Short mmCIF file of C-alpha atoms in Angstrom, two decimals:
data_model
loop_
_atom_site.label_atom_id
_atom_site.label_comp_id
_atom_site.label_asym_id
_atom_site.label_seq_id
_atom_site.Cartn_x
_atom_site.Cartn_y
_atom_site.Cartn_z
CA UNK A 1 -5.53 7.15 -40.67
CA UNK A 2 -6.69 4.37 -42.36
CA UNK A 3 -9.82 2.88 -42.13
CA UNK A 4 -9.41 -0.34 -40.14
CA UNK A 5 -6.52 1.73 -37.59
CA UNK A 6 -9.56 4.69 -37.34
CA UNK A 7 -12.47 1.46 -36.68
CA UNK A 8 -9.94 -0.31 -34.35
CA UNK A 9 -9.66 3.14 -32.21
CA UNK A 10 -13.34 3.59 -32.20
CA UNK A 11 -13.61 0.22 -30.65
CA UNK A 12 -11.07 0.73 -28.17
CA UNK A 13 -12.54 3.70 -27.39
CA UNK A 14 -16.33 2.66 -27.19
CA UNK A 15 -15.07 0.02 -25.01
CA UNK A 16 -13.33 2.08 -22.35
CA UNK A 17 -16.04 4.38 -22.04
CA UNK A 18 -18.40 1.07 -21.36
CA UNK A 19 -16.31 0.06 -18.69
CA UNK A 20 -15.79 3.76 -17.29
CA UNK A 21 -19.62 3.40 -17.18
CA UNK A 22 -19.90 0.18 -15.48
CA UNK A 23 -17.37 1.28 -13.18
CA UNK A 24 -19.14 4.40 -11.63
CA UNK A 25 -22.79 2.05 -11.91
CA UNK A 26 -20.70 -0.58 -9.56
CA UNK A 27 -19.23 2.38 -7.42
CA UNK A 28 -22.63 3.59 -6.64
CA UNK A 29 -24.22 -0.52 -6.94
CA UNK A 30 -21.52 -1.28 -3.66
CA UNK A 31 -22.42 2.18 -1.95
CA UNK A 32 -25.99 0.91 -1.99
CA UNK A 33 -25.02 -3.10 -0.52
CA UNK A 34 -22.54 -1.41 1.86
CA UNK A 35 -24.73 -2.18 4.94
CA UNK A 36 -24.02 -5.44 4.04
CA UNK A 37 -20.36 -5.59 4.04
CA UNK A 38 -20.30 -7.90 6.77
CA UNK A 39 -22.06 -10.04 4.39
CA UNK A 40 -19.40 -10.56 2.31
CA UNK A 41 -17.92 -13.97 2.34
CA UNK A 42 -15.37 -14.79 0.02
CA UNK A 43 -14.04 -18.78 -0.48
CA UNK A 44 -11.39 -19.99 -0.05
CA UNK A 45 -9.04 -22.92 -1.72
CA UNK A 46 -5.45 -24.14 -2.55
CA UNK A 47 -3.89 -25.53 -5.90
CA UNK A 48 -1.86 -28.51 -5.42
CA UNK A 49 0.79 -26.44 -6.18
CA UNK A 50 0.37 -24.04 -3.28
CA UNK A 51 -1.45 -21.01 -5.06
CA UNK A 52 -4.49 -19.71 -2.25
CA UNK A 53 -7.39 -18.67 -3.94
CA UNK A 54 -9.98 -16.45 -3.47
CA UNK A 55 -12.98 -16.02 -4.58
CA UNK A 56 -15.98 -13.17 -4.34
CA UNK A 57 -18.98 -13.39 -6.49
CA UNK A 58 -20.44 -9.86 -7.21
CA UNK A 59 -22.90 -9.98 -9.77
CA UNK A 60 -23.87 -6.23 -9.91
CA UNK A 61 -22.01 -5.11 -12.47
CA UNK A 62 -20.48 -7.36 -15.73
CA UNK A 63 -16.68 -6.48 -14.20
CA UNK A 64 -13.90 -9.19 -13.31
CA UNK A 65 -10.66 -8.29 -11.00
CA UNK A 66 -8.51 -10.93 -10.38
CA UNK A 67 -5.20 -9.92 -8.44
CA UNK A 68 -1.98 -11.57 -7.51
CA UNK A 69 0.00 -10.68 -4.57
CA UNK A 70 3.28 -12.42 -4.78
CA UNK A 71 4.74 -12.38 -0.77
CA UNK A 72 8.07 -10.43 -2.00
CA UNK A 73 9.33 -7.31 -1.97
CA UNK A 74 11.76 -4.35 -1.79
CA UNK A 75 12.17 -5.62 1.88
CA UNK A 76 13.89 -8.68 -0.08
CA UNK A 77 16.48 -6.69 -1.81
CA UNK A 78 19.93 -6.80 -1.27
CA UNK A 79 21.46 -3.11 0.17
CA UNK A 80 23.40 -3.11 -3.05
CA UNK A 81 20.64 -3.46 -5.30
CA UNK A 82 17.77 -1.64 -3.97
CA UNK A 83 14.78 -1.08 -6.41
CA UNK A 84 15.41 -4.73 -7.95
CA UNK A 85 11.55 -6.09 -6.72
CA UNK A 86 10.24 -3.35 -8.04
CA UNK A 87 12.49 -3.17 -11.38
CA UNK A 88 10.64 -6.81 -11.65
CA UNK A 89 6.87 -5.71 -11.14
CA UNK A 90 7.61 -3.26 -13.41
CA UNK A 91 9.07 -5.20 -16.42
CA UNK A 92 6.66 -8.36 -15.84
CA UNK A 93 3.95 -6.54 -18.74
CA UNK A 94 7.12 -5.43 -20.97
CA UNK A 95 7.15 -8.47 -22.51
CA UNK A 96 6.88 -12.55 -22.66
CA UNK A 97 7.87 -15.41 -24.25
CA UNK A 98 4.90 -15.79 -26.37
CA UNK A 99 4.09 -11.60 -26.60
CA UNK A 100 5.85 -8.39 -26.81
CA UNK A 101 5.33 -5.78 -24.78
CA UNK A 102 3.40 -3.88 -27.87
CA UNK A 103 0.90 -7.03 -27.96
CA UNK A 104 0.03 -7.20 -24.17
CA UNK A 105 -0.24 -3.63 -24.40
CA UNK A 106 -2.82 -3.89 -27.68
CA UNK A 107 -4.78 -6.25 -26.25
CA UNK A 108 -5.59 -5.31 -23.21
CA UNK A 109 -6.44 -2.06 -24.51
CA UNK A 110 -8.86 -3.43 -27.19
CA UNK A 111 -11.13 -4.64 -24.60
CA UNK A 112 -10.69 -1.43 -22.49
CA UNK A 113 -9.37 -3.60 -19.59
CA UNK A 114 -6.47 -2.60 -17.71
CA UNK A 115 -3.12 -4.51 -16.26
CA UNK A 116 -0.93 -3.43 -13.86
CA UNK A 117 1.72 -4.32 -11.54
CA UNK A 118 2.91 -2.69 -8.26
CA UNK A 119 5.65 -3.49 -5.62
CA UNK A 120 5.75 -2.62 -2.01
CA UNK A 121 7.89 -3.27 1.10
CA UNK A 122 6.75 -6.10 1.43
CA UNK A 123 4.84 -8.18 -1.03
CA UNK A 124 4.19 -6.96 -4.96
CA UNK A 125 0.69 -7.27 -6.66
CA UNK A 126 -0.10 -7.39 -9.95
CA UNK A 127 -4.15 -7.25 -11.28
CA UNK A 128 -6.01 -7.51 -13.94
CA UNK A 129 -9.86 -5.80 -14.85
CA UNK A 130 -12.07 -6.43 -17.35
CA UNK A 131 -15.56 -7.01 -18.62
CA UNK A 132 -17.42 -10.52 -17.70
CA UNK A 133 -17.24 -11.22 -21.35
CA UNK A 134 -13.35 -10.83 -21.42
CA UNK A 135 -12.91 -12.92 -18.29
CA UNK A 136 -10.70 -15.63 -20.38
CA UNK A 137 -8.36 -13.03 -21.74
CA UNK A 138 -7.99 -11.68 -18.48
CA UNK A 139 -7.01 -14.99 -16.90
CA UNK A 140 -4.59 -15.82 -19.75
CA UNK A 141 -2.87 -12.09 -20.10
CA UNK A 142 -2.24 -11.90 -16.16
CA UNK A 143 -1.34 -15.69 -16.19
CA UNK A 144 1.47 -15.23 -19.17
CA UNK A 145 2.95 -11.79 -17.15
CA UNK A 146 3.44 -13.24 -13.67
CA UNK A 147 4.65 -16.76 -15.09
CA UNK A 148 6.77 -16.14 -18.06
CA UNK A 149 8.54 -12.52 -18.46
CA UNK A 150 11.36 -12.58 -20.66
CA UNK A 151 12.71 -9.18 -19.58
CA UNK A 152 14.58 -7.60 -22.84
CA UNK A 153 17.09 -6.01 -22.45
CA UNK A 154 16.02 -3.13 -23.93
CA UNK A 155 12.59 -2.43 -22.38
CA UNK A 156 14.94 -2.97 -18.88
CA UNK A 157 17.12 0.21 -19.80
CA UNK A 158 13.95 2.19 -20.94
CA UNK A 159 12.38 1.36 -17.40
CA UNK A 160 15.74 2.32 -15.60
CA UNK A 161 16.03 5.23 -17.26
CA UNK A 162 12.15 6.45 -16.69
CA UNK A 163 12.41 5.38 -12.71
CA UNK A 164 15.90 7.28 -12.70
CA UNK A 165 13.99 10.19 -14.05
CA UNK A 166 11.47 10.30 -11.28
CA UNK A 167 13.93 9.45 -8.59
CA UNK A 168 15.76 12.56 -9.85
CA UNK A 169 12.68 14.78 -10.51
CA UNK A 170 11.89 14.05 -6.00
CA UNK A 171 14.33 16.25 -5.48
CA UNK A 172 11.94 18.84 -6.17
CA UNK A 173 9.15 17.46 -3.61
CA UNK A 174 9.98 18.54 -0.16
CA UNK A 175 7.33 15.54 0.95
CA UNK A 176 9.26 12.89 -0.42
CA UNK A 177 12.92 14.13 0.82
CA UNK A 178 11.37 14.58 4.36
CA UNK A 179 10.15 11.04 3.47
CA UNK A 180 13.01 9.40 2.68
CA UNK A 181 15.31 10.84 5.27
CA UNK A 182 12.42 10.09 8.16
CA UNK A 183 12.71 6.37 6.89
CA UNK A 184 16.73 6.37 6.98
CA UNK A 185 16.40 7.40 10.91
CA UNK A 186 13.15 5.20 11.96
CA UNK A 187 14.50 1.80 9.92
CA UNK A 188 18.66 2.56 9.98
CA UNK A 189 19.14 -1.14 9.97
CA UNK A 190 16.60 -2.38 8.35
CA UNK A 191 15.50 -2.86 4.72
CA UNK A 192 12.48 -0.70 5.12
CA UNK A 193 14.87 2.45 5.25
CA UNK A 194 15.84 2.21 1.49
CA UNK A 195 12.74 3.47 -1.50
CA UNK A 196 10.65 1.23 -3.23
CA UNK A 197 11.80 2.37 -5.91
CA UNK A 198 15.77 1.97 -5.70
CA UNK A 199 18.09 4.79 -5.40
CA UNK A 200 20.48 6.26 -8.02
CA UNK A 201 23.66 4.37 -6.50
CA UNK A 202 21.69 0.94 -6.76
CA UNK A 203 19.84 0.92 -9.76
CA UNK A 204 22.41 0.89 -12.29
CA UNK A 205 23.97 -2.27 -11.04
CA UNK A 206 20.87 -4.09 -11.48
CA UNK A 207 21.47 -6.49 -14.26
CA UNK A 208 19.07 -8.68 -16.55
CA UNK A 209 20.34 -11.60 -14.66
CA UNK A 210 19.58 -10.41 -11.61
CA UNK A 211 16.00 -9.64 -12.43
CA UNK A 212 15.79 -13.03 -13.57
CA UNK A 213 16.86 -14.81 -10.22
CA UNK A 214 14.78 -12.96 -8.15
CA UNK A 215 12.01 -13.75 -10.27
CA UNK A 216 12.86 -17.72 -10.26
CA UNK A 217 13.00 -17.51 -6.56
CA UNK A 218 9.97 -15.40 -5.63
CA UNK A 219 7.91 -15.98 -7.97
CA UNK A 220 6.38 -19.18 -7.16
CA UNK A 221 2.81 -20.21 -6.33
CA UNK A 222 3.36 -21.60 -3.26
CA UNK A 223 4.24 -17.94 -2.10
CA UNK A 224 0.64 -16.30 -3.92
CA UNK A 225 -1.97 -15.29 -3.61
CA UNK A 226 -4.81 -14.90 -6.17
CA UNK A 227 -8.22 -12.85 -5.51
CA UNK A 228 -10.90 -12.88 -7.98
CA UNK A 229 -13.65 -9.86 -7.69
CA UNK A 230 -16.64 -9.98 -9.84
CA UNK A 231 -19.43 -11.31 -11.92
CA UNK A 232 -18.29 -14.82 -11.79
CA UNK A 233 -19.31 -18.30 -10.34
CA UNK A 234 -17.40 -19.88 -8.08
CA UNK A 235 -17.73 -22.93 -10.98
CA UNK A 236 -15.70 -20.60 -13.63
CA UNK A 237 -13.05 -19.45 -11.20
CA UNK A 238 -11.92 -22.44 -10.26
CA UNK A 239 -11.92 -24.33 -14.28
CA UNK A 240 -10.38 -21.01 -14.96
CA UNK A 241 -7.60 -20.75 -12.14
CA UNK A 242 -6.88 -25.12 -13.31
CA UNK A 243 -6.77 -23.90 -16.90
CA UNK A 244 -4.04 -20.76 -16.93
CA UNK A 245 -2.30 -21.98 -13.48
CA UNK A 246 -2.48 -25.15 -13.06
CA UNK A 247 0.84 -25.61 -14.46
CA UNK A 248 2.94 -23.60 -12.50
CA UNK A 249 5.27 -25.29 -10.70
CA UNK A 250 5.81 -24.97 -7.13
CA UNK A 251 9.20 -23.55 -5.93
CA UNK A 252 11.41 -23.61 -2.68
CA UNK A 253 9.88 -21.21 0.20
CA UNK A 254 13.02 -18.32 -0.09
CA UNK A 255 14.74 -17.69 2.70
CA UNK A 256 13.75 -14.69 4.93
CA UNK A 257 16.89 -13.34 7.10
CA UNK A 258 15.48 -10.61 8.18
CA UNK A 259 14.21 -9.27 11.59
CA UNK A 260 12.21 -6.65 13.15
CA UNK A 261 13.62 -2.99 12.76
CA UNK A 262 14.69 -1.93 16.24
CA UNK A 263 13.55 0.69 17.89
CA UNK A 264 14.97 4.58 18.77
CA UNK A 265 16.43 4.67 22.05
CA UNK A 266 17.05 8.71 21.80
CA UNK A 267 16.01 12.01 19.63
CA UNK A 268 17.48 11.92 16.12
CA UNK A 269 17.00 14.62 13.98
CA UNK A 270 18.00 15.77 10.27
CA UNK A 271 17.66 19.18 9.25
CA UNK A 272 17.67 19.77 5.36
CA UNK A 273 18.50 23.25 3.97
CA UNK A 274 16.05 24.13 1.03
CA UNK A 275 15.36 27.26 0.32
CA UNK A 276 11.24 27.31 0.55
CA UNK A 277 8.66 29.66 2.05
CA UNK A 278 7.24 26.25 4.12
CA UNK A 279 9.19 23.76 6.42
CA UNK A 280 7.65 20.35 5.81
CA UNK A 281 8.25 18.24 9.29
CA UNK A 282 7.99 14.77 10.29
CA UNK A 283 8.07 13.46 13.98
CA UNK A 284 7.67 9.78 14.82
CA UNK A 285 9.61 6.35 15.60
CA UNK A 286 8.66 2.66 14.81
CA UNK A 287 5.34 1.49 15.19
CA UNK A 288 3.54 -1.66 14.65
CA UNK A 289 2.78 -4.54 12.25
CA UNK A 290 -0.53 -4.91 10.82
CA UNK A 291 -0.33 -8.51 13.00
CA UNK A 292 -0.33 -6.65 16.38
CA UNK A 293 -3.53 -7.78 18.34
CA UNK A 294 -3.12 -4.35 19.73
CA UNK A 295 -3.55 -3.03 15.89
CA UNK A 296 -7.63 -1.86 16.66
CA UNK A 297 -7.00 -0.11 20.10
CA UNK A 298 -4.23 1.58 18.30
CA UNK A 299 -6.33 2.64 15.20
CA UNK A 300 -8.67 4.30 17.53
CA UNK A 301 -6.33 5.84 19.68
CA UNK A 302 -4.73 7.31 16.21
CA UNK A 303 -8.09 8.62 15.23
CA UNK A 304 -8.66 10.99 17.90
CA UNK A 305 -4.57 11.92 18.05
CA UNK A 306 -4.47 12.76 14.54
CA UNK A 307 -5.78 10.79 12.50
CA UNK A 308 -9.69 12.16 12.55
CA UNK A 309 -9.18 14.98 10.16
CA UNK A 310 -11.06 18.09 11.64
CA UNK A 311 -12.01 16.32 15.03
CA UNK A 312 -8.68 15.27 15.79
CA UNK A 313 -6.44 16.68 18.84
CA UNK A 314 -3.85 17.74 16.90
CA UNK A 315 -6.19 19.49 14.12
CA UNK A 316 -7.58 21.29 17.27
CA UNK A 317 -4.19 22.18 18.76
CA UNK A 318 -1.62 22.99 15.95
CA UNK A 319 -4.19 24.25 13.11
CA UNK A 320 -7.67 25.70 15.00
CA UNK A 321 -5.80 27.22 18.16
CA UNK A 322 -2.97 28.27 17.11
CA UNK A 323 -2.71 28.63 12.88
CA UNK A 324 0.42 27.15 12.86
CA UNK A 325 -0.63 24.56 9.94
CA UNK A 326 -3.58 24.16 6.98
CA UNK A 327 -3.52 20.72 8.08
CA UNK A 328 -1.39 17.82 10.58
CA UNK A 329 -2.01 14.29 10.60
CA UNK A 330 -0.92 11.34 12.34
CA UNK A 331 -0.08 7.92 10.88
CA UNK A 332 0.58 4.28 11.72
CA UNK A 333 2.03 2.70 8.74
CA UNK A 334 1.51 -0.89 10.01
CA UNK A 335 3.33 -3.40 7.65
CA UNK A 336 4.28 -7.18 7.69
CA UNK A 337 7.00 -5.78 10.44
CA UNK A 338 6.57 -3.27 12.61
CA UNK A 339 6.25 0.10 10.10
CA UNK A 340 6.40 3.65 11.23
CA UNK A 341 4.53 6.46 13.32
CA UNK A 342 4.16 9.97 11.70
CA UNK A 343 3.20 12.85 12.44
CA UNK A 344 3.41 15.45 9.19
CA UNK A 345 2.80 19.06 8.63
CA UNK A 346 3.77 22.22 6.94
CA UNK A 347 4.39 25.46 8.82
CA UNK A 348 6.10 28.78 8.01
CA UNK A 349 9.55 28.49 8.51
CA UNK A 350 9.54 30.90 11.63
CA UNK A 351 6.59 28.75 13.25
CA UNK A 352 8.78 25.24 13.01
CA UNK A 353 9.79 25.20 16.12
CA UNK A 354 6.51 25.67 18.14
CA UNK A 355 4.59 23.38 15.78
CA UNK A 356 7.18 20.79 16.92
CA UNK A 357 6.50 21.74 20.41
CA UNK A 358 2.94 21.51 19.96
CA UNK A 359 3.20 18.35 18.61
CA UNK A 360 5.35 16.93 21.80
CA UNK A 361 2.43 18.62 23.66
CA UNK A 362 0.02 16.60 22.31
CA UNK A 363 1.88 12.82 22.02
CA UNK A 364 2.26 13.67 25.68
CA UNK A 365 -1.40 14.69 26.23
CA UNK A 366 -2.18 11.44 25.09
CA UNK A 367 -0.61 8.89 27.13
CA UNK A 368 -1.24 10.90 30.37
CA UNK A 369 -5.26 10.93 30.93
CA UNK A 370 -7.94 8.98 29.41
CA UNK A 371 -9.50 10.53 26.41
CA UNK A 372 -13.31 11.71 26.93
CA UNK A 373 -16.56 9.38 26.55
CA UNK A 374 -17.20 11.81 23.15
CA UNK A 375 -13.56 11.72 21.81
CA UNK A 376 -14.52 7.71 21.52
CA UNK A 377 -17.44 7.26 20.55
CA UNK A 378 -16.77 9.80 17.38
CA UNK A 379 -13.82 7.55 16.65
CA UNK A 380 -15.80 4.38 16.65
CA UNK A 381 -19.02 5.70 14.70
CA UNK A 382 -16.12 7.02 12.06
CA UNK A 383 -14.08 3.70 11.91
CA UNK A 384 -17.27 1.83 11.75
CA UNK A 385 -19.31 3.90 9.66
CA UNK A 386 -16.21 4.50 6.89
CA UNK A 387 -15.55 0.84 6.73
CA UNK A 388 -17.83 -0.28 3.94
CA UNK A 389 -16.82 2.68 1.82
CA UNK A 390 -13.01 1.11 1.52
CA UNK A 391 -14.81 -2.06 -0.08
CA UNK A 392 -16.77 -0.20 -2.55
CA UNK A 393 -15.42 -1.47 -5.93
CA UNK A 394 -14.40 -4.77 -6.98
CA UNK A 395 -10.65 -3.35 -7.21
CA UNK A 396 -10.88 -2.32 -3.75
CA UNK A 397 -12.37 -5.71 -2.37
CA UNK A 398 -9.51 -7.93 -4.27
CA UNK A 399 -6.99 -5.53 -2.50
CA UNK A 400 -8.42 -5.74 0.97
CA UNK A 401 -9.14 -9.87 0.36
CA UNK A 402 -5.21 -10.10 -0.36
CA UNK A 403 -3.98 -8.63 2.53
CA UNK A 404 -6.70 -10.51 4.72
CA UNK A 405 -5.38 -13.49 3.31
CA UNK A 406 -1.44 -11.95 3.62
CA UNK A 407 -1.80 -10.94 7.09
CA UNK A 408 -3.90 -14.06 8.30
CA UNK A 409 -6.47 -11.97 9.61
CA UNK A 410 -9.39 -14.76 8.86
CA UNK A 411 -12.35 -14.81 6.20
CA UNK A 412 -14.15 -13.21 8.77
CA UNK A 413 -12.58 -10.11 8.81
CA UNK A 414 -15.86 -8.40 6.92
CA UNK A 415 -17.54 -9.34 9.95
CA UNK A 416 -15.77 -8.97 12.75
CA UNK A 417 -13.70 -5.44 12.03
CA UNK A 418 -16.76 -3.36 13.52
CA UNK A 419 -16.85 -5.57 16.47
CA UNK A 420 -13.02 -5.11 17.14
CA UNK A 421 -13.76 -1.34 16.88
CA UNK A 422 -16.32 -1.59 18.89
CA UNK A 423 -14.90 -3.29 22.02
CA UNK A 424 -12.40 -0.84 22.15
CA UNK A 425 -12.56 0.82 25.64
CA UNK A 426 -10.95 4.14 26.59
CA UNK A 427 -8.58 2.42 29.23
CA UNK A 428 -7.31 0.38 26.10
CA UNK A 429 -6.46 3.87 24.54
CA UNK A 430 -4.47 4.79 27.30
CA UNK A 431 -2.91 1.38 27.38
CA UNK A 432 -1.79 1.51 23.93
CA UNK A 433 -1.15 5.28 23.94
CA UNK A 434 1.57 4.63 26.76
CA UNK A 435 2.57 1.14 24.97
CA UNK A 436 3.33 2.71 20.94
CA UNK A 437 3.64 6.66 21.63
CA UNK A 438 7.20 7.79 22.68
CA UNK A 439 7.94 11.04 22.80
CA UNK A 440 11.02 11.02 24.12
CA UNK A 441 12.57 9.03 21.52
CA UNK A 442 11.79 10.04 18.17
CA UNK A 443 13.05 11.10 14.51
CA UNK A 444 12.87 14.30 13.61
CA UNK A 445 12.80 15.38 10.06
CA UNK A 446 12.68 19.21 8.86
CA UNK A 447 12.89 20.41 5.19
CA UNK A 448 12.89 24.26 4.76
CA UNK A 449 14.87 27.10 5.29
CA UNK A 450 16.87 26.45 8.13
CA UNK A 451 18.41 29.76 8.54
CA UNK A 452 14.79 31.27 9.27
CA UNK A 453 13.73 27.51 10.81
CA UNK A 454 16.44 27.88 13.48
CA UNK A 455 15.02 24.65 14.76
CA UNK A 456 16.87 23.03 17.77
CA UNK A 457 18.43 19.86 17.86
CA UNK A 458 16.30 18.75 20.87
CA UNK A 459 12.94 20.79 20.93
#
């Protein structure tokens, strides 16, 4: 190696073991301010052309993270083409008009800062860390990515071909086939049913031009959002934000045809024949958006039905009582529509059957009788007590300040999310438990060996 390559990897090395430093000092800095989370009180402004802006100042630690959610996602592709949002998140660093993908990746690397983009249902981010003193080149790499990709044709078949590859290597995961066929019964109609990530029928008629439209149409910053995380002023944001997008044009709002999934008016189940010692399981039906005002009642109720870990009703029932399971958990997955309830476990394959039953058991448990003065006030001192720990790094507070500002859930969210816990009364559990549990109408998903499953249709 010569001697300016082996000098150029010492740098790049010295320099991502100073921010893996400063990371775990502002891990533990936050840990110690996280009494103070309700403190936290970002600003807000927006461009003239449409981009919202946040800003946090946290001075702790020499570490920028500025993040843009762009409001589009998989939910916007066509049937046809599923897997196009995210084949544009992921080709947005592979290349621009002024860099190739070799120099974004070489220079974001020198510094020991990291890029990174990531689509969901719904909306697709794409962020940007790095130290205070490479706060311009983080602006201007993250600014060239989300506002001119060029999309080569070749790094496009290279990312096909790697995301075909994985689709293809989930064939192996029980989880994510139980996954995927839970979402095609909850969301049948509804764009939410298909992967993130496309599916092998869809991908390959994805062309370049097609990547390119859906960028032109959602890419626009009258549909972003941009958080910035760190040690700067409020003063630098903003000349910074003016300097690398102040000329991006604003677009047309795109159209949004779509409506709320519907719900399951009867038992649906899938039964998948693998040949495995376990029978991975998944019970549930829709369930709500993150908008819900019933969304804190419901996070509560969740806690003590599943959701508490060890303390949880179905912990007690399906794992402590009667072994069925190492571990069952309930989730809402509340998204910009209404998302899905799940239950999940993994039993023996001759135990499927009464861990589905016990699961019934308990959904019903909980919408008939009021849960206990204890069973509450353990959820609460959890939810409340947990809360600063999801805002302890800056990465973690630009997340959570994008989706305040994607959800509308007001600047005072920091403030106010213990007190919504906190009201929270035990005839509100019920309420909701009666309003968003159904266990008469639910999908049922089993993976395993069905001959020694003999699960019924209709448990």
């Amino acid at each position: 190696m010569a001697r300016n390559q082996r000098a150029a990897c010492s740098t790049r090395k010295a320099a991502r073991l100073l921010v893996s430093l400063l990371l775990t000092l502002s891990c533990f800095a936050f840990r110690t301010e996280s009494a103070q989370a309700a403190e936290i009180k970002p600003v807000r402004f927006v461009e003239p052309n449409g981009l919202t802006v946040l800003v946090l100042e946290q001075h702790y630690v020499p570490i920028v993270q500025i993040q843009a959610l762009v409001k589009a996602g998989s939910a916007q592709d066509q049937a046809e083409k599923a897997g196009l949002a995210n084949l544009v998140a992921s080709l947005l660093d592979e290349g621009t008009a002024t860099r190739t993908a070799e120099q974004i990746a070489e220079q974001i690397e020198l510094v020991g800062g990291s890029l990174a983009a990531r689509a969901t249902d719904d909306f697709t981010t794409v962020s940007a860390r790095v130290l205070k003193k490479d706060t311009e080149l983080g602006f201007e790499l993250l600014a060239d990515v989300l506002q001119r990709p060029s999309f080569p044709e070749k790094e496009l078949e290279r990312v096909r071909s790697q995301i075909l590859g994985e689709i293809q290597s989930e064939k192996d995961e029980p989880t994510t086939i139980a996954a995927k066929a839970f979402d095609q019964l909850v969301f049948a109609d509804h764009p939410y049913r298909w992967p993130v990530n496309g599916m092998e029928e869809t991908l390959p008629k994805i062309a370049r031009a097609d990547l390119q439209q859906f960028f032109a149409e959602e890419y626009v910053p009258n549909q972003t959002i941009l958080a910035i995380v760190g040690d700067v002023t409020l003063e630098q944001a903003r000349g910074l934000v003016a300097k690398h997008f102040g000329a991006w044009k604003r677009g047309d709002r795109p159209a949004r045809a779509t409506g709320h999934p519907r719900p399951i008016d009867k038992p649906v189940v899938r039964l998948i024949d693998k040949d495995l010692t376990q029978a991975t399981i998944l019970l549930g039906h829709l369930g709500i958006s993150r908008t819900n005002p019933d969304f804190y009642a419901v996070t509560v109720m969740n806690y003590i039905l599943g959701a508490g870990g060890f303390s949880s009703r179905l912990m007690d029932s399906i794992r402590d009582n009667q072994g069925l399971a190492y571990g069952v958990n309930s989730t809402f997955n509340a998204s910009l529509m209404p998302g899905s309830f799940m239950v999940s476990l993994q039993t023996r394959n001759e135990t499927a059957n009464q861990a589905i039953a016990g699961v019934l058991k308990e959904l019903h448990g909980i919408r008939n009788g009021p849960v206990t003065d204890e069973e509450l006030a353990d959820a609460k001192a959890y939810l409340i007590g947990s809360f600063p720990l999801r805002l302890d790094s800056t990465a973690k507070l630009a997340d959570v300040l994008s989706l305040v500002e994607f959800y509308n859930l007001g600047l005072d969210y920091f403030a106010e999310y213990p007190r919504w816990i906190e009201r929270v009364t035990k005839e509100d559990v019920l309420r909701v438990a009666k309003q968003y549990i159904h266990p008469d109408h639910y999908a049922l998903v089993v993976v395993g060996n069905l001959s020694k499953a003999k699960v019924n249709n209709k448990p």
